[in-house]
Coordinates of C-alpha atoms in Angstrom, one line a residue:
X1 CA -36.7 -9.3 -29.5
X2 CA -33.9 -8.9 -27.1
X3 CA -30.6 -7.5 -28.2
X4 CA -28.2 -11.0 -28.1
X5 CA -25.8 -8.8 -26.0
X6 CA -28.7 -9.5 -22.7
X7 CA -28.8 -13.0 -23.0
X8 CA -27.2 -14.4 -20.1
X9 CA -26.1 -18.1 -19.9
X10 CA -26.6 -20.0 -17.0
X11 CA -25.6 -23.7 -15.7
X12 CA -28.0 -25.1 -13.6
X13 CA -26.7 -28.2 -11.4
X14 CA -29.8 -30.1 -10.1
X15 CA -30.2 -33.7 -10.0
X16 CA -34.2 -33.4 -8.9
X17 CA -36.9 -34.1 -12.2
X18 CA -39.3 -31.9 -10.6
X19 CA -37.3 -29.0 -9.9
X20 CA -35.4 -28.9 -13.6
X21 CA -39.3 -28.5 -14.6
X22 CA -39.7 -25.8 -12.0
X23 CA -36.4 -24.4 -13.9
X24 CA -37.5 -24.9 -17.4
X25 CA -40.8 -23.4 -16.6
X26 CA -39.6 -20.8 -14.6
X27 CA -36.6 -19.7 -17.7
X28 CA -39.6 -20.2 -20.0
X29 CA -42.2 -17.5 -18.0
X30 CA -38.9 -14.8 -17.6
X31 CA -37.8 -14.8 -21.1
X32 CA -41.6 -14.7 -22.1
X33 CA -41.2 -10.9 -20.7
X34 CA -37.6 -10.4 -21.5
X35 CA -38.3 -6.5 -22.6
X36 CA -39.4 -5.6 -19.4
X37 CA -36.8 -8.1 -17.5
X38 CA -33.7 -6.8 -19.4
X39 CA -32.4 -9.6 -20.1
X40 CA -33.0 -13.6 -21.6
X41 CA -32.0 -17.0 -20.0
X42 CA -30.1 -19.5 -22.0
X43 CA -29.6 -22.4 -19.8
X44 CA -27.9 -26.2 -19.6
X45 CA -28.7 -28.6 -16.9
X46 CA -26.6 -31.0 -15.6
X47 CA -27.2 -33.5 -12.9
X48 CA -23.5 -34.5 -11.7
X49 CA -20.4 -33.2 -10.7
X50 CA -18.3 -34.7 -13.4
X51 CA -21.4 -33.7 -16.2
X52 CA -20.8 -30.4 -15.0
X53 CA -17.3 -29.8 -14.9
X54 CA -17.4 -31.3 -18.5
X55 CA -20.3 -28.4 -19.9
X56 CA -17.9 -26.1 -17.7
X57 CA -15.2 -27.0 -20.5
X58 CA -17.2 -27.1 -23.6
X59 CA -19.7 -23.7 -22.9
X60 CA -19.4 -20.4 -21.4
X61 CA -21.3 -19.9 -19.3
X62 CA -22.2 -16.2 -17.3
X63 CA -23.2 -17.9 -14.0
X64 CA -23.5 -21.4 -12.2
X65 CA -26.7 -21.7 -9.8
X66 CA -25.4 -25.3 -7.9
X67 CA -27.8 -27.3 -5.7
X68 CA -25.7 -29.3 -2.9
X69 CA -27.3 -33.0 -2.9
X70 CA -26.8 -34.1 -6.6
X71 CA -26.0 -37.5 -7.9
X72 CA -22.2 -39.2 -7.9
X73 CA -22.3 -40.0 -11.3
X74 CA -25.1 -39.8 -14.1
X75 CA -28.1 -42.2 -12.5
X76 CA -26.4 -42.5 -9.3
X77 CA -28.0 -40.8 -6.5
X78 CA -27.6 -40.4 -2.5
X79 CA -26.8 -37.9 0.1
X80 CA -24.0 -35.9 -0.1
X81 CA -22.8 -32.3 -0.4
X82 CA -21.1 -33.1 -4.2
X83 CA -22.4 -29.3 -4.9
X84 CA -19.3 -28.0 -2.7
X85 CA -16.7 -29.7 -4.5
X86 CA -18.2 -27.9 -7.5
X87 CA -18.2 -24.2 -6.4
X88 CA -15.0 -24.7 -5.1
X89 CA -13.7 -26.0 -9.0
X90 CA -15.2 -23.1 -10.6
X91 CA -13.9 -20.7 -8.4
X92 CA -10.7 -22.0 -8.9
X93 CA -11.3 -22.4 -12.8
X94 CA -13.3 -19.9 -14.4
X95 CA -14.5 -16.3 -13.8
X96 CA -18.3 -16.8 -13.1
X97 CA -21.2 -15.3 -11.1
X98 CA -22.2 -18.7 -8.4
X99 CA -25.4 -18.8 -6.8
X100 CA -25.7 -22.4 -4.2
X101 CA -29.7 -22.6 -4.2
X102 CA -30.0 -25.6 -1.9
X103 CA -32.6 -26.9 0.6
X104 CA -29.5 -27.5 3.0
X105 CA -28.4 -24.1 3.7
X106 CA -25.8 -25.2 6.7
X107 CA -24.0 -27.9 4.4
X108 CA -22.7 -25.3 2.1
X109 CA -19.1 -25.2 2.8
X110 CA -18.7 -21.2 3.4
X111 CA -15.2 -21.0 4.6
X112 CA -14.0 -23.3 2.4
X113 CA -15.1 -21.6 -0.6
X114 CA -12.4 -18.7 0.2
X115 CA -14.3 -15.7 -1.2
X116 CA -17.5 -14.0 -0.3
X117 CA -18.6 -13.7 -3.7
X118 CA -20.6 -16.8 -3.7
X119 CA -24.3 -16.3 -2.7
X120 CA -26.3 -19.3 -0.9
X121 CA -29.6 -18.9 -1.4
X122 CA -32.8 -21.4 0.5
X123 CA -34.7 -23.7 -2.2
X124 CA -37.6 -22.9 0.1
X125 CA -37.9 -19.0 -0.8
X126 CA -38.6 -19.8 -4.8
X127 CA -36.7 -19.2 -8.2
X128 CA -37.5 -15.4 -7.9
X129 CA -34.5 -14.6 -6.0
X130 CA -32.1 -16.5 -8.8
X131 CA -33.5 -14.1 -11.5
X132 CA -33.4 -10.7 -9.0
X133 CA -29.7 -11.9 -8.7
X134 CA -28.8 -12.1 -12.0
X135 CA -30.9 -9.2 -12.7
X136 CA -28.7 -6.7 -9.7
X137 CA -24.9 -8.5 -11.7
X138 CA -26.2 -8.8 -14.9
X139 CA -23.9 -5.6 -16.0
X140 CA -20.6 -7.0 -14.7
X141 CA -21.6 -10.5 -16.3
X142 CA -21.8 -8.5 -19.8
X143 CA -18.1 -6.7 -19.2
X144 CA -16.9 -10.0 -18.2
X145 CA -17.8 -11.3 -21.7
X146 CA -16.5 -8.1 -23.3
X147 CA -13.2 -9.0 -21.4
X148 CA -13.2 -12.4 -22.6
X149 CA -13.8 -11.6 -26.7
X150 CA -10.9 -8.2 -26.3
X151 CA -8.7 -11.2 -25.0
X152 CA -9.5 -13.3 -27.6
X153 CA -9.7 -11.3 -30.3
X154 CA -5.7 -11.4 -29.3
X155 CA -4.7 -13.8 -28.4
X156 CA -6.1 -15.1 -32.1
X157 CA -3.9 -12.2 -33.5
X158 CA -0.7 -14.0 -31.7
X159 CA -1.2 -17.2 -32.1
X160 CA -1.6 -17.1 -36.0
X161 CA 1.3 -14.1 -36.7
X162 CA 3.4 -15.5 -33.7
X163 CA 2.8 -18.8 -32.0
X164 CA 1.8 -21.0 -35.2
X165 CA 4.9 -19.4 -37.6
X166 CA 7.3 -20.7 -34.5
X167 CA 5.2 -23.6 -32.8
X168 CA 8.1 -26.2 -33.8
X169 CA 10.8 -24.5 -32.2
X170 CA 8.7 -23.9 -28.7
X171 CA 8.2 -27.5 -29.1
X172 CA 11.6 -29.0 -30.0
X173 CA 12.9 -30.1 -27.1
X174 CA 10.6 -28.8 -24.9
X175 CA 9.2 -32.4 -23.2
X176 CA 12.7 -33.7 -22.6
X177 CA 13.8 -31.0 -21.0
X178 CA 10.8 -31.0 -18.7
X179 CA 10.6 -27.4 -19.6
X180 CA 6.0 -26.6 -18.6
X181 CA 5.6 -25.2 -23.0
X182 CA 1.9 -24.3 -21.8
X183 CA 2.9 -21.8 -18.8
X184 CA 6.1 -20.7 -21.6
X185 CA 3.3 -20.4 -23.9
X186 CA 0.4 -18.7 -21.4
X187 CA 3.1 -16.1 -20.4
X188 CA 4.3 -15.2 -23.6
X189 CA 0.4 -14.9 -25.2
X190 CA -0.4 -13.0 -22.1
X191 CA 2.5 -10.8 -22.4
X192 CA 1.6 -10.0 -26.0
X193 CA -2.5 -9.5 -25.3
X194 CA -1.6 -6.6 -22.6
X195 CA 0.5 -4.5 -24.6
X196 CA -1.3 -5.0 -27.7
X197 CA -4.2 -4.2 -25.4
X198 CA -2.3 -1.3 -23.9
X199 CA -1.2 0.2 -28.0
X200 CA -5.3 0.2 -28.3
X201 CA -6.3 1.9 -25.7
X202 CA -3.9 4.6 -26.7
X203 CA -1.3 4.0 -23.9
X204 CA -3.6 5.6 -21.9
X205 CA -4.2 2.9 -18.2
X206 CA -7.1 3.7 -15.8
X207 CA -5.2 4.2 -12.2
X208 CA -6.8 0.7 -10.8
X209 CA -4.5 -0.8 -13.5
X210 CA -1.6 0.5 -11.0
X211 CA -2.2 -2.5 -8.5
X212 CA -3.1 -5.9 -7.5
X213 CA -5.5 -5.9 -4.8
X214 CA -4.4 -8.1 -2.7
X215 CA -0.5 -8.5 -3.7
X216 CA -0.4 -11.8 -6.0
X217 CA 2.9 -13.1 -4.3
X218 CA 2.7 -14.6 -1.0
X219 CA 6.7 -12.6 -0.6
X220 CA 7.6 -9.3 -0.2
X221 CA 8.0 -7.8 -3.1
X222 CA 8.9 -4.0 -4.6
X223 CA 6.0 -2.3 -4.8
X224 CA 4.3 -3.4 -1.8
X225 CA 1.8 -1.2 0.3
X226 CA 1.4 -1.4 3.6
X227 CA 0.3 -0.4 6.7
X228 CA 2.6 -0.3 9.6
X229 CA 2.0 1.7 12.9
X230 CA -0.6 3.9 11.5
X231 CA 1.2 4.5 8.3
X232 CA 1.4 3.7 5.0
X233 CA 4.7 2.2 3.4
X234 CA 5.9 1.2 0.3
X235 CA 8.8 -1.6 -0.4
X236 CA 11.3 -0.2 -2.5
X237 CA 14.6 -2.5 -1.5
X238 CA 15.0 -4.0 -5.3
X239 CA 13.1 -7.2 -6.0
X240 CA 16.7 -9.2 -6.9
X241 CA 17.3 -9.0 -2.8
X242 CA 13.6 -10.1 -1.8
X243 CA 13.5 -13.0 -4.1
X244 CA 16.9 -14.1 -2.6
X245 CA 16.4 -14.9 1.2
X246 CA 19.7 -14.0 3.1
X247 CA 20.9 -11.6 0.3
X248 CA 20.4 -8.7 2.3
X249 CA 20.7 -7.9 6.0
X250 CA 17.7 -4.7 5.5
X251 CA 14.8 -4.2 3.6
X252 CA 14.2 0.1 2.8
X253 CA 10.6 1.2 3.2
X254 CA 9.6 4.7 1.9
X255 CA 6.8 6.2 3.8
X256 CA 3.6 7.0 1.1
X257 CA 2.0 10.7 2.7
X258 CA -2.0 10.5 1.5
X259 CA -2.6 13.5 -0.5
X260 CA -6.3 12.4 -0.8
X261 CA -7.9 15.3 0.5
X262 CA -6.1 17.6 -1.9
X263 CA -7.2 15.7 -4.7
X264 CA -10.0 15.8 -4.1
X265 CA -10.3 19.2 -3.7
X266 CA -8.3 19.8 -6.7
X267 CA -10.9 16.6 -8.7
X268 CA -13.9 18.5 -7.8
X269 CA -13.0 21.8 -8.8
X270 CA -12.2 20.0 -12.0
X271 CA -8.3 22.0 -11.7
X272 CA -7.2 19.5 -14.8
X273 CA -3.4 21.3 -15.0
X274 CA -2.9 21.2 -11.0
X275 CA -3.9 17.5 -11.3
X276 CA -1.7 17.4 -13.7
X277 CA 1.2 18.7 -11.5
X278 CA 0.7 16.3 -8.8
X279 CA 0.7 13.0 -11.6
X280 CA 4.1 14.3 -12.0
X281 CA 5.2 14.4 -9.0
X282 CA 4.6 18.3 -7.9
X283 CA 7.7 18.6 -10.0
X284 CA 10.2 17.1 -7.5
X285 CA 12.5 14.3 -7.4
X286 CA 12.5 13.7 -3.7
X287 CA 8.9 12.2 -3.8
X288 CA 6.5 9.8 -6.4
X289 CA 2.8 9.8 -6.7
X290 CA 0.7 7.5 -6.6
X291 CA -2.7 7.2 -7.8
X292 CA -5.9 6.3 -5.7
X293 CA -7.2 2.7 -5.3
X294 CA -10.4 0.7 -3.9
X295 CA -9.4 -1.8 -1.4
X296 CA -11.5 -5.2 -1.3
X297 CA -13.8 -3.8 0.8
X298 CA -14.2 -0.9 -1.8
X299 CA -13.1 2.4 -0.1
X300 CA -11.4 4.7 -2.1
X301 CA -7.4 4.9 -0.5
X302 CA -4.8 7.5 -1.8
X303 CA -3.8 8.7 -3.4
X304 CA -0.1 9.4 -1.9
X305 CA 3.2 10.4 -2.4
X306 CA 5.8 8.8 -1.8
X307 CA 8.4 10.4 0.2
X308 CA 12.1 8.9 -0.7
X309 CA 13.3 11.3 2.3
X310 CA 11.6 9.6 4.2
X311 CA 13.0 5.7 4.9
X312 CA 12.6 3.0 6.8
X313 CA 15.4 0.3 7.1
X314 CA 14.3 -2.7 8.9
X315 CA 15.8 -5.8 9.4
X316 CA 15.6 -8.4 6.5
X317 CA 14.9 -11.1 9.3
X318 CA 12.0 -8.6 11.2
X319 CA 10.7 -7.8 7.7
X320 CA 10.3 -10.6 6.1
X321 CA 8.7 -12.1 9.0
X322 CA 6.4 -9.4 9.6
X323 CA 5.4 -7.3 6.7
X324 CA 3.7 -9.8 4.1
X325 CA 0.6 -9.8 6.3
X326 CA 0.4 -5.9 6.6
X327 CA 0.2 -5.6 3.0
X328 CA -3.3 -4.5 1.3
X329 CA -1.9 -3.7 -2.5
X330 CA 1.2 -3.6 -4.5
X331 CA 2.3 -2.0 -7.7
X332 CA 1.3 -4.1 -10.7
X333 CA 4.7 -4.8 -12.8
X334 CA 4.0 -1.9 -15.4
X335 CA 4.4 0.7 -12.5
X336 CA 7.0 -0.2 -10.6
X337 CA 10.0 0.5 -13.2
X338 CA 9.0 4.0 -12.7
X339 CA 8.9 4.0 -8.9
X340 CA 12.3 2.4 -8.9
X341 CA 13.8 4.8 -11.5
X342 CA 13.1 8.0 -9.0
X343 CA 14.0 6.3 -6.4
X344 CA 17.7 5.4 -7.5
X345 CA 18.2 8.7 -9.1
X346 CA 17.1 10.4 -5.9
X347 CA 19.8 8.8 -3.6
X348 CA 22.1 8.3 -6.7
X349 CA 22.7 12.7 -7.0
X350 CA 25.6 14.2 -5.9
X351 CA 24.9 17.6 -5.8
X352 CA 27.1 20.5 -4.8
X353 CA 28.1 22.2 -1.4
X354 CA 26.6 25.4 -0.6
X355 CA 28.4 28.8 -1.2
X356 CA 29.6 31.3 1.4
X357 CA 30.0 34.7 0.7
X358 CA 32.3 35.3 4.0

């Protein structure tokens, strides 16, 4: 018997009798040798688009394997390409592994879809494939659903000690004021699950939790890094004069030196109090480190200090115009109270003048 932990749940959208047999069979035969697969298949088929997006609401589901030509509505067949307009809603709408398994390869609307995530795969060269697929992701599918119960498993925690005690006053009100209650309500649940997740895990963050890769907002922001001319930047003008356009006639850049080799070396040799040091800084306030990350295409970049010596002023105009498309990452909200912190107590010192003994 397989552990219910590698059972994977799949949609399959197919609007052809003989090929949901193929399926059924074919689920049937895998889960027959599920010890030596890994895993089981629990599947739901669905003929439509708008059957579909409906099972998408009412199960969770691990992947989606979509064929392209499926009918309009329950009954209702002809040609089309309905199968696009159904990746593209569960990319937009729900975290899921999609396969498109169609017999029209060249109809499946790649650039549209807007990440390479999705595979397209021919009807022609079998059911194997789905199952090798599944097989090769079938660990990230598992943490996703891990994800999903942590999450959860809070967000039950606030809503019955916070949001249910107060629901009537987030409500009062609310609708005439035209004031969105579910994004109030997303935002404050959401705000709630991370630090509850955060006390957990012992206040302790793995450095990927550092960054958004890429930067969520379309503007500059603080945190922002970039490349520019070879190098690597980081924003550090304070977010009040990037959200307001005109505020400020410069935008301050700090430049980020990659320190990569040398923690590397210091990683590998296991040096845990050296390590140590740099984390902090190297012990001095004129620079900020920052921990490694893996860009979209995965390599490993950073990690770097930041060197609050070393600025860049541009102009807000140039900037504003130019930078956002340089940007590969930017400091996710936790970090960046620290980076601005150092950063204004650097430049706010006063210091002394030097001593002469003549």
């Amino acid at each position: 018997m397989t552990d219910v932990a590698h059972i994977l749940k799949v949609l399959i959208v197919e609007d052809d009798d003989s090929k949901i047999d193929e399926w059924n069979d074919a689920i049937a035969a895998h889960n027959a040798d599920a010890g030596n697969k890994g895993f089981q298949v629990e599947h739901v088929v669905s003929k439509s688009v708008p059957d579909a997006k409906r099972k998408l609401d009412f199960h969770r589901f691990d992947a989606a394997v979509v064929d392209l030509r499926l009918q309009v509505e329950e009954g209702v067949t002809e040609n089309n390409s309905h199968g696009n307009e159904l990746v593209r809603h569960i990319i937009a709408t729900q975290p899921l592994g999609v396969v498109v398994h169609t017999g029209q390869q060249s109809e499946a609307d790649r650039d549209g879809y807007g990440v390479p995530q999705v595979q397209i795969m021919d009807k022609g060269d079998g059911l194997d494939q789905v199952f090798k697929w599944l097989a090769k992701h079938m660990d990230m599918f598992l943490q996703l659903r891990m994800v999903r119960a942590a999450f959860d498993r809070e967000t039950a925690r606030v809503f019955f000690q916070s949001i249910w005690p107060r629901w009537k006053h987030w409500t009062n009100g609310g609708a005439e004021n035209g004031i969105a209650l579910a994004d109030i309500v997303a935002r404050h649940v959401v705000a709630h699950v991370h630090d509850a997740l955060l006390s957990a895990g012992g206040d302790a963050t793995h450095p990927e939790e550092s960054y958004f890769v890429p930067p969520l907002k379309s503007r500059l922001d603080t945190g922002d890094l970039l490349d520019r001319d070879g190098k690597t930047w980081i924003v550090v003008s304070p977010r009040c004069d990037l959200a307001n356009e005109g505020k400020v006639n410069t935008i301050l850049l700090a430049a980020c030196d990659d320190i990569s080799a040398k923690w590397r070396d210091l990683t590998d040799s296991k040096k845990e109090k050296e390590c140590a040091n740099l984390i902090q800084h190297a012990r001095s306030p004129k620079q900020h480190f920052l921990f490694p990350l893996r860009d979209l295409d995965s390599n490993q970049r950073g990690p770097w200090m930041i060197q609050f010596h070393d600025i860049l002023a541009l102009p807000a105009e140039q900037a504003l115009k130019e930078l956002p498309s340089l940007r590969f990452a930017s400091l996710s909200p936790l970090f960046v109270p620290s980076l601005v912190e150092r950063f204004g107590g650097y430049f706010s010192r006063i210091g002394t003048p030097s001593f002469s003994s003549d």
